[in-house]
Short mmCIF file of C-alpha atoms in Angstrom, two decimals:
data_model
loop_
_atom_site.label_atom_id
_atom_site.label_comp_id
_atom_site.label_asym_id
_atom_site.label_seq_id
_atom_site.Cartn_x
_atom_site.Cartn_y
_atom_site.Cartn_z
CA MET S 1 30.74 52.32 -43.96
CA LYS S 2 29.48 55.46 -42.21
CA LYS S 3 26.02 54.75 -43.61
CA TRP S 4 26.01 51.26 -42.08
CA LYS S 5 27.15 52.64 -38.72
CA ARG S 6 24.30 55.19 -38.84
CA TYR S 7 21.77 52.45 -39.67
CA GLY S 8 23.20 50.27 -36.94
CA SER S 9 22.83 53.05 -34.37
CA LEU S 10 19.24 53.67 -35.45
CA LEU S 11 18.44 49.94 -35.19
CA LEU S 12 19.94 49.70 -31.71
CA ALA S 13 17.96 52.74 -30.59
CA LEU S 14 14.80 51.22 -32.03
CA LEU S 15 15.38 47.95 -30.20
CA MET S 16 15.96 49.86 -26.94
CA CYS S 17 12.73 51.77 -27.44
CA LEU S 18 10.82 48.56 -28.11
CA SER S 19 12.39 46.98 -25.05
CA MET S 20 11.38 49.96 -22.87
CA THR S 21 7.87 49.89 -24.33
CA ALA S 22 7.58 46.20 -23.57
CA CYS S 23 8.73 46.81 -20.02
CA GLY S 24 6.24 49.61 -19.66
CA ASP S 25 3.39 47.34 -20.77
CA GLY S 26 4.47 44.47 -18.41
CA LYS S 27 2.51 43.26 -15.38
CA LYS S 28 3.02 45.04 -12.12
CA ASP S 29 2.71 43.76 -8.58
CA GLY S 30 0.77 45.41 -5.78
CA SER S 31 3.54 47.91 -5.08
CA GLY S 32 3.74 48.99 -8.71
CA ASP S 33 7.00 47.21 -9.48
CA VAL S 34 7.22 45.58 -12.90
CA ILE S 35 7.06 41.77 -12.83
CA PRO S 36 9.69 40.23 -15.12
CA ALA S 37 8.54 38.10 -18.04
CA ALA S 38 8.11 34.46 -17.11
CA PRO S 39 10.75 32.14 -18.64
CA ASP S 40 9.46 29.13 -20.58
CA VAL S 41 11.39 26.77 -18.35
CA LEU S 42 12.98 26.91 -14.90
CA GLU S 43 15.76 24.44 -14.25
CA ASP S 44 15.91 24.88 -10.45
CA LEU S 45 12.48 25.49 -9.01
CA ASP S 46 12.32 24.99 -5.27
CA PRO S 47 9.00 23.53 -4.09
CA ASP S 48 6.92 26.07 -2.19
CA ASP S 49 3.82 24.68 -0.52
CA SER S 50 3.08 28.04 1.10
CA ALA S 51 2.24 29.78 -2.19
CA GLU S 52 -1.54 30.15 -2.33
CA TYR S 53 -3.24 30.12 -5.70
CA ASP S 54 -6.61 29.19 -7.20
CA TYR S 55 -5.90 26.39 -9.68
CA SER S 56 -9.56 25.62 -10.42
CA ALA S 57 -9.29 26.86 -14.03
CA TYR S 58 -6.59 24.28 -14.72
CA LEU S 59 -8.46 21.27 -13.31
CA GLY S 60 -9.85 18.76 -15.73
CA THR S 61 -8.88 16.75 -18.78
CA TRP S 62 -7.23 18.50 -21.72
CA GLU S 63 -6.51 17.21 -25.24
CA ASP S 64 -4.24 18.43 -28.04
CA GLY S 65 -6.14 16.76 -30.90
CA GLN S 66 -3.25 14.37 -31.59
CA GLY S 67 -4.03 11.79 -28.95
CA ASN S 68 -2.10 13.35 -26.07
CA VAL S 69 -4.12 13.87 -22.89
CA LEU S 70 -3.26 16.19 -20.01
CA THR S 71 -5.05 15.53 -16.70
CA VAL S 72 -4.93 18.02 -13.82
CA GLU S 73 -6.44 17.17 -10.42
CA LYS S 74 -6.40 18.28 -6.81
CA ARG S 75 -5.78 15.56 -4.23
CA ASP S 76 -6.47 15.17 -0.53
CA ASP S 77 -3.05 16.55 0.42
CA GLY S 78 -4.11 19.91 -1.08
CA GLN S 79 -1.61 19.86 -3.93
CA VAL S 80 -2.54 19.94 -7.60
CA TYR S 81 -1.08 17.13 -9.69
CA TYR S 82 -0.90 16.61 -13.44
CA GLN S 83 -0.03 13.84 -15.85
CA LEU S 84 0.53 13.93 -19.59
CA LEU S 85 -0.18 10.69 -21.47
CA ASP S 86 0.64 10.10 -25.11
CA VAL S 87 -1.48 8.26 -27.67
CA ASN S 88 -0.13 4.92 -26.40
CA GLY S 89 -1.04 5.68 -22.81
CA ASP S 90 2.59 6.22 -21.77
CA SER S 91 3.40 9.03 -19.36
CA ASN S 92 5.51 11.79 -20.94
CA ALA S 93 5.41 14.17 -17.99
CA ARG S 94 3.94 14.23 -14.51
CA GLY S 95 4.31 16.10 -11.26
CA THR S 96 2.75 19.08 -9.49
CA LEU S 97 1.60 22.59 -10.35
CA GLN S 98 3.23 25.49 -8.55
CA TYR S 99 2.48 29.19 -8.58
CA VAL S 100 5.70 31.24 -8.80
CA LYS S 101 5.06 34.66 -7.30
CA ALA S 102 8.20 36.21 -8.79
CA TYR S 103 6.73 35.77 -12.29
CA ASP S 104 3.05 35.73 -11.31
CA SER S 105 2.79 32.50 -13.30
CA VAL S 106 2.03 28.81 -12.90
CA TYR S 107 4.68 26.19 -13.64
CA VAL S 108 4.49 22.42 -13.79
CA HIS S 109 7.33 20.46 -12.28
CA ASN S 110 8.22 17.39 -14.36
CA GLU S 111 9.42 14.43 -12.28
CA PHE S 112 11.18 12.90 -15.28
CA ASP S 113 13.71 15.66 -16.00
CA GLY S 114 13.47 17.85 -12.88
CA ALA S 115 12.63 20.99 -14.85
CA ALA S 116 9.57 23.23 -14.41
CA TYR S 117 7.64 24.33 -17.51
CA LEU S 118 5.41 27.38 -17.92
CA LEU S 119 1.68 26.61 -18.04
CA ARG S 120 -0.37 29.51 -19.37
CA PHE S 121 -3.71 30.31 -20.94
CA ASP S 122 -4.14 31.61 -24.47
CA ALA S 123 -7.85 32.46 -24.70
CA ASP S 124 -9.60 29.14 -23.96
CA GLU S 125 -6.53 27.04 -24.68
CA LEU S 126 -3.94 25.83 -22.20
CA VAL S 127 -0.36 26.15 -23.41
CA PHE S 128 2.09 23.69 -21.89
CA GLU S 129 5.46 25.02 -23.00
CA TYR S 130 7.46 22.49 -25.05
CA PHE S 131 4.58 19.99 -24.79
CA GLY S 132 1.87 21.62 -26.90
CA THR S 133 -1.46 23.44 -26.72
CA TYR S 134 -4.55 21.81 -25.19
CA THR S 135 -8.30 22.37 -25.10
CA LYS S 136 -10.62 21.12 -22.42
CA ALA S 137 -12.24 17.77 -23.13
CA GLY S 138 -15.73 16.47 -22.39
CA GLY S 139 -17.41 19.77 -21.63
CA GLY S 140 -14.89 20.70 -18.96
CA THR S 141 -16.17 18.78 -15.90
CA ALA S 142 -13.27 18.42 -13.49
CA PRO S 143 -12.10 14.90 -12.54
CA VAL S 144 -12.87 13.73 -9.02
CA VAL S 145 -10.28 12.18 -6.74
CA VAL S 146 -12.37 9.57 -4.96
CA ASP S 147 -12.64 9.88 -1.18
CA ASP S 148 -15.85 7.86 -0.76
CA ALA S 149 -16.07 4.51 -2.54
CA ASP S 150 -19.85 4.46 -2.09
CA ALA S 151 -20.11 7.53 -4.32
CA LEU S 152 -18.83 5.58 -7.32
CA PRO S 153 -21.32 4.17 -9.82
CA VAL S 154 -20.08 0.62 -9.07
CA LYS S 155 -19.05 -1.25 -5.91
CA VAL S 156 -15.29 -1.56 -5.49
CA GLU S 157 -14.74 -1.72 -1.72
CA GLY S 158 -13.36 -5.05 -0.58
CA ARG S 159 -10.81 -7.62 -1.68
CA TRP S 160 -10.59 -8.91 -5.25
CA ARG S 161 -8.48 -11.96 -6.11
CA CYS S 162 -6.65 -12.19 -9.42
CA SER S 163 -8.05 -14.85 -11.74
CA THR S 164 -5.64 -14.33 -14.65
CA VAL S 165 -2.19 -14.55 -13.04
CA ASP S 166 -2.09 -15.95 -9.52
CA PRO S 167 -4.93 -16.29 -6.95
CA TYR S 168 -2.48 -15.22 -4.24
CA GLN S 169 -2.29 -11.83 -5.95
CA TYR S 170 -5.12 -9.53 -5.00
CA ILE S 171 -6.17 -5.91 -4.80
CA GLU S 172 -7.98 -4.32 -1.84
CA PHE S 173 -10.03 -1.12 -1.86
CA ASP S 174 -11.01 0.65 1.35
CA ALA S 175 -14.09 2.77 1.99
CA GLU S 176 -12.30 5.89 0.70
CA GLY S 177 -11.24 4.34 -2.59
CA ASN S 178 -7.60 3.89 -1.61
CA TRP S 179 -6.14 0.62 -2.87
CA LYS S 180 -3.24 -1.77 -2.38
CA LEU S 181 -2.10 -4.39 -4.88
CA TYR S 182 -0.47 -7.45 -3.28
CA PHE S 183 1.75 -9.84 -5.21
CA ASP S 184 1.42 -12.41 -2.39
CA GLU S 185 -0.29 -12.67 0.98
CA TYR S 186 2.09 -10.24 2.69
CA ASN S 187 3.85 -7.95 0.21
CA VAL S 188 2.43 -4.82 -1.42
CA ALA S 189 3.44 -4.31 -5.06
CA ASP S 190 1.68 -0.98 -5.63
CA SER S 191 -0.79 1.36 -3.93
CA GLY S 192 -2.70 4.53 -4.63
CA TYR S 193 -6.10 6.09 -5.17
CA LEU S 194 -8.94 6.25 -7.69
CA ARG S 195 -9.85 9.13 -9.98
CA TYR S 196 -13.34 9.32 -11.44
CA GLU S 197 -13.98 11.14 -14.73
CA PRO S 198 -17.70 12.06 -14.77
CA ASP S 199 -17.67 13.09 -18.44
CA GLU S 200 -16.25 9.75 -19.51
CA ASP S 201 -17.90 7.74 -16.70
CA VAL S 202 -14.51 6.07 -16.23
CA ILE S 203 -12.67 5.16 -13.01
CA TYR S 204 -8.90 5.48 -13.36
CA ILE S 205 -6.52 3.69 -11.03
CA CYS S 206 -3.59 5.87 -9.96
CA SER S 207 -0.42 4.93 -8.09
CA ASP S 208 0.90 7.31 -5.45
CA VAL S 209 4.24 5.51 -5.13
CA GLY S 210 5.35 5.73 -8.77
CA GLY S 211 4.07 2.24 -9.60
CA ALA S 212 2.84 0.80 -12.88
CA MET S 213 -0.76 1.90 -12.28
CA ASP S 214 0.13 5.46 -13.25
CA GLY S 215 -3.34 6.76 -14.08
CA SER S 216 -3.43 5.51 -17.66
CA TYR S 217 -5.30 2.34 -16.64
CA TYR S 218 -8.97 2.21 -15.71
CA ILE S 219 -11.17 -0.32 -13.95
CA GLU S 220 -14.50 -1.81 -14.94
CA VAL S 221 -16.81 -3.73 -12.63
CA GLU S 222 -19.49 -6.10 -13.83
CA GLY S 223 -21.16 -8.17 -11.14
CA GLU S 224 -18.44 -9.99 -9.22
CA THR S 225 -15.70 -9.30 -11.77
CA LEU S 226 -13.31 -6.35 -11.73
CA THR S 227 -11.10 -5.77 -14.76
CA ILE S 228 -8.09 -3.48 -15.01
CA SER S 229 -7.50 -2.32 -18.57
CA ALA S 230 -3.93 -3.65 -18.48
CA GLY S 231 -5.51 -7.09 -18.89
CA TYR S 232 -5.88 -8.23 -15.27
CA VAL S 233 -9.16 -9.78 -14.15
CA PHE S 234 -10.16 -10.08 -10.48
CA SER S 235 -13.05 -11.82 -8.75
CA TYR S 236 -14.71 -10.47 -5.63
CA ASP S 237 -13.55 -12.32 -2.50
CA TRP S 238 -16.63 -13.01 -0.39
CA PHE S 239 -14.56 -14.56 2.41
CA ALA S 240 -12.26 -11.59 3.01
CA PRO S 241 -14.56 -9.69 5.45
CA TYR S 242 -14.56 -12.70 7.80
CA GLU S 243 -10.85 -13.51 7.79
CA GLY S 244 -9.29 -13.26 11.23
CA VAL S 245 -9.92 -14.05 14.87
CA TRP S 246 -13.27 -13.28 16.52
CA LEU S 247 -13.94 -13.26 20.26
CA CYS S 248 -17.21 -14.77 21.45
CA GLU S 249 -19.31 -12.28 23.45
CA SER S 250 -22.60 -14.14 23.89
CA THR S 251 -21.91 -17.55 25.39
CA ASP S 252 -19.34 -19.55 27.34
CA ARG S 253 -19.71 -22.52 24.97
CA CYS S 254 -16.76 -21.23 22.91
CA ASP S 255 -13.95 -18.69 23.12
CA TYR S 256 -12.96 -17.90 19.57
CA LEU S 257 -14.10 -18.20 15.99
CA VAL S 258 -11.23 -18.24 13.47
CA PHE S 259 -11.53 -17.84 9.69
CA ASP S 260 -8.73 -18.24 7.17
CA ASP S 261 -8.60 -16.52 3.77
CA ASP S 262 -10.38 -19.45 2.08
CA GLY S 263 -13.43 -19.26 4.34
CA ASP S 264 -12.45 -22.28 6.45
CA TRP S 265 -13.38 -21.80 10.11
CA GLN S 266 -12.84 -23.25 13.59
CA LEU S 267 -14.71 -22.80 16.86
CA GLN S 268 -12.36 -23.04 19.82
CA LEU S 269 -12.88 -23.53 23.53
CA GLU S 270 -10.00 -23.51 26.01
CA GLY S 271 -7.49 -24.04 23.23
CA LYS S 272 -9.33 -26.99 21.69
CA VAL S 273 -11.19 -27.14 18.39
CA ILE S 274 -14.84 -28.00 19.15
CA ASP S 275 -16.20 -27.56 15.63
CA GLU S 276 -14.88 -26.68 12.20
CA GLY S 277 -15.97 -26.35 8.62
CA TYR S 278 -16.14 -23.86 5.77
CA LEU S 279 -18.29 -21.11 4.29
CA TRP S 280 -20.20 -21.90 1.13
CA TYR S 281 -21.08 -19.14 -1.31
CA ALA S 282 -24.49 -19.70 -2.91
CA GLY S 283 -23.68 -17.80 -6.10
CA GLU S 284 -24.12 -14.39 -7.68
CA GLN S 285 -27.90 -14.64 -7.87
CA GLU S 286 -28.43 -15.28 -4.18
CA GLN S 287 -25.23 -13.69 -2.81
CA THR S 288 -25.52 -15.57 0.47
CA LEU S 289 -22.88 -17.36 2.52
CA TYR S 290 -23.84 -20.53 4.38
CA ILE S 291 -22.09 -22.18 7.32
CA CYS S 292 -21.05 -25.76 6.63
CA SER S 293 -19.73 -27.96 9.45
CA THR S 294 -17.49 -30.89 8.56
CA GLN S 295 -18.54 -32.44 11.89
CA GLY S 296 -22.24 -32.29 11.07
CA SER S 297 -23.06 -30.05 14.02
CA ASP S 298 -26.18 -27.96 14.54
CA VAL S 299 -24.58 -24.90 12.90
CA ASP S 300 -24.61 -26.66 9.53
CA GLY S 301 -26.83 -24.88 7.01
CA PHE S 302 -27.20 -21.55 8.80
CA ASP S 303 -26.57 -18.49 6.70
CA ILE S 304 -24.09 -15.92 7.95
CA GLY S 305 -24.58 -12.19 7.60
CA ALA S 306 -21.94 -9.64 6.70
CA PRO S 307 -19.90 -8.23 9.60
CA GLU S 308 -21.08 -4.85 10.84
CA ASP S 309 -19.08 -2.48 13.06
CA GLY S 310 -16.62 -5.22 13.96
CA ARG S 311 -19.35 -7.64 15.07
CA LEU S 312 -20.49 -10.91 13.55
CA LEU S 313 -23.45 -13.24 14.25
CA PHE S 314 -22.60 -16.92 13.95
CA SER S 315 -25.51 -19.36 14.27
CA ASP S 316 -26.83 -19.83 17.81
CA TYR S 317 -23.43 -19.02 19.29
CA GLY S 318 -24.46 -15.41 19.00
CA ARG S 319 -22.24 -12.39 18.60
CA PHE S 320 -18.47 -12.30 18.06
CA ALA S 321 -16.17 -9.27 18.13
CA TYR S 322 -13.24 -8.99 15.74
CA ILE S 323 -9.85 -8.92 17.45
CA ASP S 324 -7.73 -6.38 15.59
CA GLU S 325 -3.94 -6.16 15.65
CA SER S 326 -3.95 -4.66 19.13
CA GLY S 327 -5.19 -8.03 20.43
CA ILE S 328 -2.75 -10.76 21.45
CA GLU S 329 -4.20 -14.25 21.30
CA TRP S 330 -2.87 -17.81 21.29
CA ILE S 331 -4.75 -20.08 18.93
CA ASP S 332 -4.54 -23.89 18.76
CA ASP S 333 -3.45 -24.98 15.29
CA GLY S 334 -5.75 -28.02 15.35
CA THR S 335 -3.01 -30.63 14.93
CA GLY S 336 -3.54 -32.05 18.38
CA ASN S 337 0.17 -31.95 19.25
CA GLY S 338 -0.09 -28.86 21.46
CA ASN S 339 1.57 -26.47 19.04
CA GLU S 340 0.11 -23.02 18.84
CA TYR S 341 0.55 -19.96 16.68
CA TYR S 342 0.47 -16.34 17.68
CA SER S 343 -1.84 -14.07 15.68
CA TRP S 344 -1.68 -10.30 15.28
CA ASN S 345 -3.93 -10.74 12.31
CA ALA S 346 -5.00 -13.56 10.05
CA LYS S 347 -2.08 -13.09 7.69
CA LEU S 348 0.69 -13.46 10.30
CA HIS S 349 1.29 -16.81 11.95
CA GLN S 350 4.02 -17.19 14.51
CA ARG S 351 4.66 -20.03 16.87
CA ASN S 352 4.82 -19.60 20.60
CA VAL S 353 8.49 -18.83 21.23
CA SER S 354 8.47 -21.37 24.07
CA GLU S 355 8.55 -23.98 21.29
CA PHE S 356 12.06 -22.81 20.42
CA GLU S 357 13.34 -24.35 23.65
CA GLY S 358 16.73 -25.95 23.13
CA VAL S 359 20.34 -25.25 22.24
CA TRP S 360 21.02 -23.78 18.81
CA TYR S 361 24.49 -24.06 17.24
CA TYR S 362 25.96 -21.86 14.52
CA GLN S 363 26.11 -23.58 11.12
CA GLU S 364 25.05 -26.92 12.66
CA ASP S 365 28.41 -27.28 14.38
CA LEU S 366 28.47 -28.53 18.01
CA SER S 367 31.92 -26.98 18.43
CA ALA S 368 30.98 -23.65 16.88
CA ASP S 369 32.32 -20.43 18.40
CA THR S 370 28.76 -19.23 19.14
CA TYR S 371 25.53 -20.87 20.26
CA ILE S 372 22.16 -19.77 21.65
CA VAL S 373 20.18 -21.26 24.52
CA ILE S 374 16.39 -20.72 24.63
CA ASP S 375 14.33 -21.89 27.61
CA GLY S 376 10.70 -23.03 27.80
CA GLU S 377 9.48 -19.48 28.48
CA GLY S 378 11.13 -17.93 25.43
CA ASN S 379 14.10 -16.38 27.25
CA TRP S 380 17.36 -16.53 25.31
CA SER S 381 21.08 -16.34 26.02
CA TYR S 382 23.85 -15.83 23.45
CA TYR S 383 27.19 -17.54 24.18
CA GLN S 384 30.63 -17.14 22.65
CA ARG S 385 33.52 -19.56 23.10
CA ALA S 386 37.15 -18.59 23.42
CA PRO S 387 39.83 -21.09 22.33
CA GLY S 388 39.93 -23.89 24.86
CA ASP S 389 36.68 -22.74 26.54
CA ALA S 390 34.10 -25.51 25.97
CA GLU S 391 31.30 -23.83 27.92
CA GLY S 392 31.67 -20.34 26.51
CA THR S 393 30.77 -16.97 28.03
CA GLU S 394 27.32 -15.38 27.95
CA MET S 395 27.60 -12.25 25.83
CA ASP S 396 23.96 -11.20 25.76
CA HIS S 397 20.52 -12.34 26.88
CA GLY S 398 16.90 -11.21 26.67
CA THR S 399 13.38 -12.06 25.58
CA PHE S 400 11.47 -12.41 22.32
CA SER S 401 8.81 -10.16 20.83
CA TYR S 402 6.72 -10.72 17.72
CA SER S 403 6.74 -8.97 14.36
CA LYS S 404 3.53 -7.19 13.39
CA ASP S 405 4.52 -7.08 9.71
CA GLU S 406 6.19 -10.36 8.69
CA GLY S 407 5.15 -13.96 9.15
CA SER S 408 7.52 -16.27 11.08
CA VAL S 409 9.58 -13.25 12.19
CA TYR S 410 10.50 -12.39 15.78
CA TYR S 411 12.74 -9.94 17.60
CA ALA S 412 15.29 -10.99 20.20
CA ASP S 413 15.24 -7.97 22.50
CA SER S 414 18.39 -7.54 24.57
CA SER S 415 18.12 -7.08 28.32
CA VAL S 416 21.82 -6.16 28.49
CA TYR S 417 22.12 -3.44 25.85
CA ASP S 418 19.54 -0.66 25.65
CA GLY S 419 17.81 -0.38 22.28
CA VAL S 420 19.42 -3.53 20.84
CA SER S 421 17.10 -6.02 19.12
CA TYR S 422 18.05 -8.83 16.75
CA TRP S 423 15.88 -9.79 13.77
CA VAL S 424 15.08 -13.53 13.92
CA MET S 425 13.23 -15.68 11.39
CA GLU S 426 12.14 -19.30 11.73
CA PHE S 427 13.44 -20.51 8.35
CA GLU S 428 12.03 -23.96 8.97
CA GLU S 429 11.61 -26.23 11.96
CA ASP S 430 14.88 -26.41 13.93
CA ILE S 431 16.52 -23.65 11.84
CA LEU S 432 16.66 -19.98 12.90
CA ILE S 433 18.13 -17.05 10.96
CA TRP S 434 19.63 -14.73 13.58
CA ASP S 435 20.38 -11.06 12.91
CA TYR S 436 19.65 -11.48 9.15
CA ASP S 437 22.85 -13.38 8.30
CA ASP S 438 23.68 -16.08 10.83
CA THR S 439 22.06 -19.53 10.70
CA TYR S 440 21.57 -21.60 13.85
CA TYR S 441 20.39 -25.22 14.11
CA ARG S 442 18.67 -26.78 17.12
CA MET S 443 20.78 -29.77 18.04
CA GLU S 444 19.95 -30.29 21.73
#
């Protein structure tokens, strides 16, 4: 027993010596203090955007030889992001890189489990603790987060309509390569940016809101067709650059030129339609749009150039300026019955609130406890009846304003209570949804 105690004491002493030697060989900071060994994983790593570090050695695409791909890139916000995709293209880990000064080491924060894993170099290999060892792919050229769509090898800027699911679904790319995927005319399903891999000559589509386009899908463009590798096919929308309301600057023969999203157009003067028609696309070979008038006017057959700097030339009517969402214009709807719609942009159509003139009763009940009176100028008053009070008492009143985001949506702004505004939607003619939940019917 004494022999085992002596061996145990010697072993403990040896371990202490090794421990002290290891500490002596550890990294030291600028003041000479020993930096503790970096743990493989940190469960509670607080984000620190102030920590400065050169991550350039980490940037690029890395492979483990088993089909897993690690991509590291720096984005416009200055942060360095990564994503780890398995052989099936599914994301196993993603998040941001962060230098931890206390350990003089780089960690990757994983959005999926909240932990931060050590990322370190072993010679020319990158070791991602618990996720494997990676070598740089494709000669080591770093991926490029696109900030200029013109720099890409193919044209993507513009609107592309889906030809495999629903033509009302479309994707739009701006001049900087940012994109939005719409599942109908108004609602965005996903959005993000593009990442170009020079070594692969591949453009990846990346969501910045955690959407399905997580960077594992890529886009291909051939002529007027854009394909996303998930199986979606889009066709370039030649009419999109014209959609909206244009103010005539060159002549007093018309006031406005209005295009819808199908290329149909109207010329308007003093609220009346003086000519109308459609744009005709001559095909991929010619790539020219022609003006066609359904009234057989002199504009028929003219070609129309692409808008430049918010200006458009339209036949002999001359130059038109695009009215953006800061413009407020009333446009005749062409039905001839005097109705109009209000346009912040071509996607939002609201009627003049003066057309809501009348008395609106809750749940289509003339004896309801509440009713709303709207006059011919769009002013409103909200009444509540007490038992035995047929007329009711005015509880609130105000004016309407128009939504800039949703079609057929208005705001009833109170003139009695500061900061109070009720959400109002025209559900259908003679039916209003008031304050999200209450339904009122025009009965007088």
